[in-house]
Amino acid sequence: MDVDAFLRELENRRGYRGQMVHTHDVPAREAGFKDLAQPLHPSVAGVLAKQDIRELYTHQADAIEAIRRGENVVVVTGTASGKTLCYNLPVIETLLTEPLAKAIYLYPTKALAQDQLRVLNELKALDPKLPIEAGTYDGDTPGDTRRKLRDEGNVILTNPDMLHSGILPNHSRWASFFAQLRYVVIDEIHSYRGIFGSNVGNVIRRLRRICAHYKAKPQFIAASATIDNPQEHAQVLAGEAFTAVTNDGSPRGPKRFILWNPPFIDEGKVERRSPNFEAQKLMVDLIMQGIQTICFVRARRTAEVLYRYVRDELLEENPRLANTVRAYRGGYLAEERREIEQLLFSGKLLGVTTTNALELGIDIGSLDAAILVGYPGSVASTWQQAGRAGRGDEEALVILIGQNQPIDQYLMQHTQYFFGQAPERAVIEPGNPYILAGHLRCACQELPVGEADCADFGESAAEVMGLLEEDNQAFFQKATWRWKGDAFPARDVSLRNIDDNNYTIQDMTGEKPEIIGQLDEFSAFAQVHTEAIYMHKGDPYFVDRLDTTERIAYVRKGDYDYYTQAIDKTEIRIDGTEIDEPWRVSRACFGPVTVNTTVYMFRKIKFYSRDSIGFGNINVPTLTLETDALWVLPPAFALERVRAYGRIPEDGLLGVANAALGVLPIFVLCDPADVGSAVDSSTLGTPAIFLYDRYPKGLGFAEKAHQRLEEILQAALFLIEECQCEDGCPSCVGSPVPVFDPTDDDVGTRGKIPDKEAALCLLHDLLEREPYVPKPVDPEKLERRLQALRAVAVTPEPADEPEDDAPRPRGKPLPETVEKKLRRRIQALRKRGTPY
C-alpha cells in the first residue's frame, strides 16, 4: 500500500484534528540467505522447490545446522519469518532416513495445532511419498482416530493439557511411540509463562522421564516470538541446555507505526472521542481502498460492536464490501473460526475485528494494515499484533489508537517511551513446591520416583515426596517412591488455572435450537446474564434466561439498539492469620483469604451514541477464590498525615499496591498475572494493602512476598520517585480502579485513582524515611483524571506394600510455614481425587 498517500488523504480531510501524534518508521530489511553445510534431502528440497523456495534464510539454516548437531534449539524471529520450516524440515529429513522415528508437536491451543496440521498435509500433498503420518490428538479427536494415531502416526500434534492428562498417565499404551521419539517441538513458548508455564515445565520433565524409561532422549526444538530472555526461558521450561537462533534472515518491508490520539470533544479538554469511532472510520477508509486490515481490540464485546459499526457504514458507502469484513474472537465455535481464518488467508476478507485470539501464530497470511484499539498491555503483545501487517517488501501501516485511560494517554504524551522499551521477560518457576506437589503425584502414578528424578524436578522435590508418603499417597521401596491407591492424580491438576465450568449459548430464534458459542463461567455471568444483550457476528441477541444449573444461556436474535455492560466488585475476606508481626511501623500479616467477585449490575448503552439508557440488577452466584495473601496495615498516623494534606489515603495505598505489584516479579519468580493486588477494609475496618495469589489454595507467591517485603517496598518507592511523570502514570502508581455508582447520572462509574503524592507520603512513613510533603491538590487536574476514569470499561476477560530401609533422597528442607501449607494442599488434592 502507499502509506504516504493514505496518511496525506487523512490529514486533508475535514474531520482531521491532529490525531497523528507520532510517527515511527521501522526500516525495511533485506533477506539474508545461507547455504547448509550438507544439502537438504532431495525429497525435502523438491517439496520446497514446488513452493518456489530455493534458498533458506539465515535463521533457518542456522537452526537446521544446530539440530543436525544434536542440539536443542530455540528460534526467536518475527511474525511470518518461516519459523515452522526450522522444525518441519529436520523432522521430515529424519522420517525419510529413520522410518520408525516419531515427533510430538506441542501448541498452546487446539487451533494452532489444526493450523500446523494443515501445513504438514500441504507438504505431503506436494509429494505423497513423504513419510508423514500426522494428526491432532486432543479433546476433539474421536476414539478410533486416537488409537490409529497412537499406533500408526509419526507426528502427533497436541497441547500440554492432553499430554499431561491423556498421554503421560497412559504411557504404557504409547510404549512403542515413546521408544522411537526423536523430537519434541514446542511452539509459541513465549505463551508459556507464569503459572501455566510453570505447570508445563513440570509436564516436560515428566515427558523426559518417561522417554528415558523407554531408552529415548528426544531433541527439543522451540519457537518463540520476541521476548527478552528466550534462551533462559527455554532452558527453564524444558530443563535442558538450548542454543538460541535469533538472527532473523527473513525480508521485511518498511512499516509506518502511528500513535493516534482521538481529539477532545469538549472545551475543557477532558473527554476524547471514542477510540472505537476512530477505529471504525480508519478501518472503513482502508477497506474502501482495498487494503486488507486487521483490527485488534481488548474485549470480545468490542470486537462485535466495532464489526457492526464497520459493516453498517460499508452498507451505506459500498454494499458490496459489507460482506468482506467479519468479527473473530474466543467463544465462536471451532468451525466458525476455521472458516474466518481461511477467508482471511485466501484474501476474500478485507477486514477483521478481533481480540488477541489472532495474536498467536495462526496462519492468516500477511495483511496490509493493523489497527490496535488501546495499548495491548505489553510491549511483546504490541509488536506481535503489529507483526500481522506486512506483505513481502511492500510498506505496511500500524496504527495504535489511544484510549482515554492513563496508560494509553501516557504513551500518547511520551511518544518515545514505548519504542525505547525491550520486550518483557517470560518468568516461570517449575520448582515451586506448591506446583510440584500436584505433578509429583502424577509422576509417581506414572513411574516410581527416585533420587535422580527428584534432582530433575527441583531442590524441594524430595521433601514434597516425603510429605506425600506421610499422607499415605506414596510408599518408599527399593530406593524409590511408588504410587499408592487407585486415584488418577492428573485430573486434579489444571495447567492453566482456568474455569472448567463452560456455559453453552443456545439460540432459540428459529424452530430448532442452535448452539452458537461457549463461555467460561465468569464471562457467562458478565455477558449472558438474564436480560443481557449478547453480540454474535455483529448482531444483538437478547438473553431470555441464564440457567446456572444446566449452564445454558437461552438467547434470541432481535433488532435492539443497545448493548449491555456488566459491573463487578471484588472484596477480600481474611479466613485466618498464620503470620502477624510488626514490620517497621506497620503490621505485616500472611494467611488464607477468600477473594469474592460478584457481577451484580449492568447498564444499557446505545449503539453509536454510547449514551447510558438504563440499569438492571444481575442475580448470579458470587465467584470465590480461596487463596493466600500478604497484607500490610499502615499505622493510623500515616493515614491521618495523608488526610491532613487534603488527599485520600486509599488512593495513595492503591498507588503503593500497584507499584509493589509491578516490582514483585523481580523478587518473587512469577508472572505479573499470577498475583493480584487490592486495597480493602471490609474485614479489618481499616484500609490495608493486599497481595494475593491468583490460584486456588495459593502457590507461595504471597508468602515469598511477605519474606521480602522490605525489598519490595523499597523498590516500589524507588520506582515512583524515579518516574518522570508529574501526577502518576501507568509506569509507577498504575491505572484507576472503576467502581460503580448508580447515583451518577453521567455514565455510572466513579472510582479510586492512584495518587502519586499520597503514595510517596505513605511509603516514606512505612519505610521510616524523612516525612514527605505532598504537593497541593490541583482540583482541575483531579477532575480531568476523574473524567478519564469515566470512560474506562468496567468489565473487560496398588495395594499396600512393605517399606524398605533404603535411605530417602534429601533435598532442601522446606520452611515450616511452607510445609504446613503443602500438607493442606496435598490433602485437598487427595480429597478431589477421582477413581481412574
PDB file of N, CA, C and O in Angstrom, residues 581-588 632-638 710 762-769:
ATOM      1  N   GLU A 581       3.017  -9.985  62.480  1.00  0.00           N
ATOM      2  CA  GLU A 581       4.215  -9.483  63.151  1.00  0.00           C
ATOM      3  C   GLU A 581       4.435  -8.015  62.821  1.00  0.00           C
ATOM      4  O   GLU A 581       4.017  -7.535  61.766  1.00  0.00           O
ATOM      5  N   PRO A 582       5.088  -7.307  63.733  1.00  0.00           N
ATOM      6  CA  PRO A 582       5.402  -5.908  63.431  1.00  0.00           C
ATOM      7  C   PRO A 582       6.449  -5.826  62.327  1.00  0.00           C
ATOM      8  O   PRO A 582       7.380  -6.636  62.251  1.00  0.00           O
ATOM      9  N   TRP A 583       6.241  -4.879  61.445  1.00  0.00           N
ATOM     10  CA  TRP A 583       7.216  -4.608  60.383  1.00  0.00           C
ATOM     11  C   TRP A 583       7.414  -3.095  60.337  1.00  0.00           C
ATOM     12  O   TRP A 583       6.512  -2.361  59.969  1.00  0.00           O
ATOM     13  N   ARG A 584       8.580  -2.662  60.812  1.00  0.00           N
ATOM     14  CA  ARG A 584       8.819  -1.217  60.986  1.00  0.00           C
ATOM     15  C   ARG A 584       7.664  -0.613  61.796  1.00  0.00           C
ATOM     16  O   ARG A 584       7.395  -1.066  62.909  1.00  0.00           O
ATOM     17  N   VAL A 585       6.971   0.362  61.232  1.00  0.00           N
ATOM     18  CA  VAL A 585       5.880   0.999  61.976  1.00  0.00           C
ATOM     19  C   VAL A 585       4.523   0.381  61.654  1.00  0.00           C
ATOM     20  O   VAL A 585       3.491   0.829  62.167  1.00  0.00           O
ATOM     21  N   SER A 586       4.513  -0.638  60.790  1.00  0.00           N
ATOM     22  CA  SER A 586       3.261  -1.266  60.355  1.00  0.00           C
ATOM     23  C   SER A 586       3.160  -2.675  60.922  1.00  0.00           C
ATOM     24  O   SER A 586       4.013  -3.118  61.679  1.00  0.00           O
ATOM     25  N   ARG A 587       2.099  -3.376  60.522  1.00  0.00           N
ATOM     26  CA  ARG A 587       1.977  -4.803  60.799  1.00  0.00           C
ATOM     27  C   ARG A 587       1.909  -5.527  59.464  1.00  0.00           C
ATOM     28  O   ARG A 587       1.167  -5.116  58.558  1.00  0.00           O
ATOM     29  N   ALA A 588       2.709  -6.600  59.332  1.00  0.00           N
ATOM     30  CA  ALA A 588       2.727  -7.408  58.117  1.00  0.00           C
ATOM     31  C   ALA A 588       2.168  -8.782  58.450  1.00  0.00           C
ATOM     32  O   ALA A 588       2.644  -9.452  59.370  1.00  0.00           O
ATOM     33  N   VAL A 632      -0.627  -5.682  54.532  1.00  0.00           N
ATOM     34  CA  VAL A 632       0.125  -4.702  55.313  1.00  0.00           C
ATOM     35  C   VAL A 632      -0.841  -3.661  55.837  1.00  0.00           C
ATOM     36  O   VAL A 632      -1.584  -3.038  55.063  1.00  0.00           O
ATOM     37  N   LEU A 633      -0.852  -3.477  57.181  1.00  0.00           N
ATOM     38  CA  LEU A 633      -1.718  -2.473  57.808  1.00  0.00           C
ATOM     39  C   LEU A 633      -0.881  -1.247  58.141  1.00  0.00           C
ATOM     40  O   LEU A 633      -0.022  -1.285  59.039  1.00  0.00           O
ATOM     41  N   PRO A 634      -1.098  -0.148  57.458  1.00  0.00           N
ATOM     42  CA  PRO A 634      -0.346   1.077  57.754  1.00  0.00           C
ATOM     43  C   PRO A 634      -0.746   1.623  59.119  1.00  0.00           C
ATOM     44  O   PRO A 634      -1.878   1.431  59.580  1.00  0.00           O
ATOM     45  N   PRO A 635       0.150   2.326  59.781  1.00  0.00           N
ATOM     46  CA  PRO A 635      -0.202   2.926  61.074  1.00  0.00           C
ATOM     47  C   PRO A 635      -1.191   4.063  60.889  1.00  0.00           C
ATOM     48  O   PRO A 635      -1.230   4.714  59.834  1.00  0.00           O
ATOM     49  N   ALA A 636      -1.974   4.318  61.927  1.00  0.00           N
ATOM     50  CA  ALA A 636      -3.007   5.361  61.851  1.00  0.00           C
ATOM     51  C   ALA A 636      -2.407   6.722  61.560  1.00  0.00           C
ATOM     52  O   ALA A 636      -2.989   7.520  60.811  1.00  0.00           O
ATOM     53  N   PHE A 637      -1.210   7.007  62.115  1.00  0.00           N
ATOM     54  CA  PHE A 637      -0.647   8.350  61.917  1.00  0.00           C
ATOM     55  C   PHE A 637      -0.314   8.588  60.443  1.00  0.00           C
ATOM     56  O   PHE A 637      -0.415   9.718  59.953  1.00  0.00           O
ATOM     57  N   ALA A 638       0.089   7.536  59.712  1.00  0.00           N
ATOM     58  CA  ALA A 638       0.415   7.697  58.293  1.00  0.00           C
ATOM     59  C   ALA A 638      -0.837   8.027  57.488  1.00  0.00           C
ATOM     60  O   ALA A 638      -0.811   8.884  56.586  1.00  0.00           O
ATOM     61  N   GLU A 710      10.486  -5.914  52.721  1.00  0.00           N
ATOM     62  CA  GLU A 710      11.362  -4.738  52.763  1.00  0.00           C
ATOM     63  C   GLU A 710      11.880  -4.394  51.374  1.00  0.00           C
ATOM     64  O   GLU A 710      11.797  -3.236  50.937  1.00  0.00           O
ATOM     65  N   LEU A 762       2.950   7.989  52.023  1.00  0.00           N
ATOM     66  CA  LEU A 762       2.771   6.753  52.777  1.00  0.00           C
ATOM     67  C   LEU A 762       4.042   5.904  52.799  1.00  0.00           C
ATOM     68  O   LEU A 762       4.432   5.379  53.851  1.00  0.00           O
ATOM     69  N   LEU A 763       4.697   5.768  51.648  1.00  0.00           N
ATOM     70  CA  LEU A 763       5.898   4.934  51.586  1.00  0.00           C
ATOM     71  C   LEU A 763       7.021   5.508  52.449  1.00  0.00           C
ATOM     72  O   LEU A 763       7.767   4.757  53.092  1.00  0.00           O
ATOM     73  N   HIS A 764       7.163   6.820  52.466  1.00  0.00           N
ATOM     74  CA  HIS A 764       8.175   7.428  53.328  1.00  0.00           C
ATOM     75  C   HIS A 764       7.903   7.095  54.793  1.00  0.00           C
ATOM     76  O   HIS A 764       8.829   6.818  55.572  1.00  0.00           O
ATOM     77  N   ASP A 765       6.642   7.107  55.192  1.00  0.00           N
ATOM     78  CA  ASP A 765       6.305   6.772  56.572  1.00  0.00           C
ATOM     79  C   ASP A 765       6.484   5.282  56.849  1.00  0.00           C
ATOM     80  O   ASP A 765       7.027   4.888  57.886  1.00  0.00           O
ATOM     81  N   LEU A 766       6.021   4.431  55.921  1.00  0.00           N
ATOM     82  CA  LEU A 766       6.129   2.987  56.115  1.00  0.00           C
ATOM     83  C   LEU A 766       7.584   2.542  56.221  1.00  0.00           C
ATOM     84  O   LEU A 766       7.918   1.643  56.992  1.00  0.00           O
ATOM     85  N   LEU A 767       8.460   3.182  55.424  1.00  0.00           N
ATOM     86  CA  LEU A 767       9.870   2.801  55.400  1.00  0.00           C
ATOM     87  C   LEU A 767      10.703   3.659  56.353  1.00  0.00           C
ATOM     88  O   LEU A 767      11.934   3.580  56.347  1.00  0.00           O
ATOM     89  N   GLU A 768      10.026   4.468  57.153  1.00  0.00           N
ATOM     90  CA  GLU A 768      10.674   5.314  58.159  1.00  0.00           C
ATOM     91  C   GLU A 768      11.736   6.225  57.540  1.00  0.00           C
ATOM     92  O   GLU A 768      12.824   6.398  58.069  1.00  0.00           O
ATOM     93  N   ARG A 769      11.356   6.787  56.417  1.00  0.00           N
ATOM     94  CA  ARG A 769      12.185   7.812  55.781  1.00  0.00           C
ATOM     95  C   ARG A 769      11.776   9.176  56.327  1.00  0.00           C
ATOM     96  O   ARG A 769      10.811   9.317  57.084  1.00  0.00           O
TER      97      ARG A 769
END
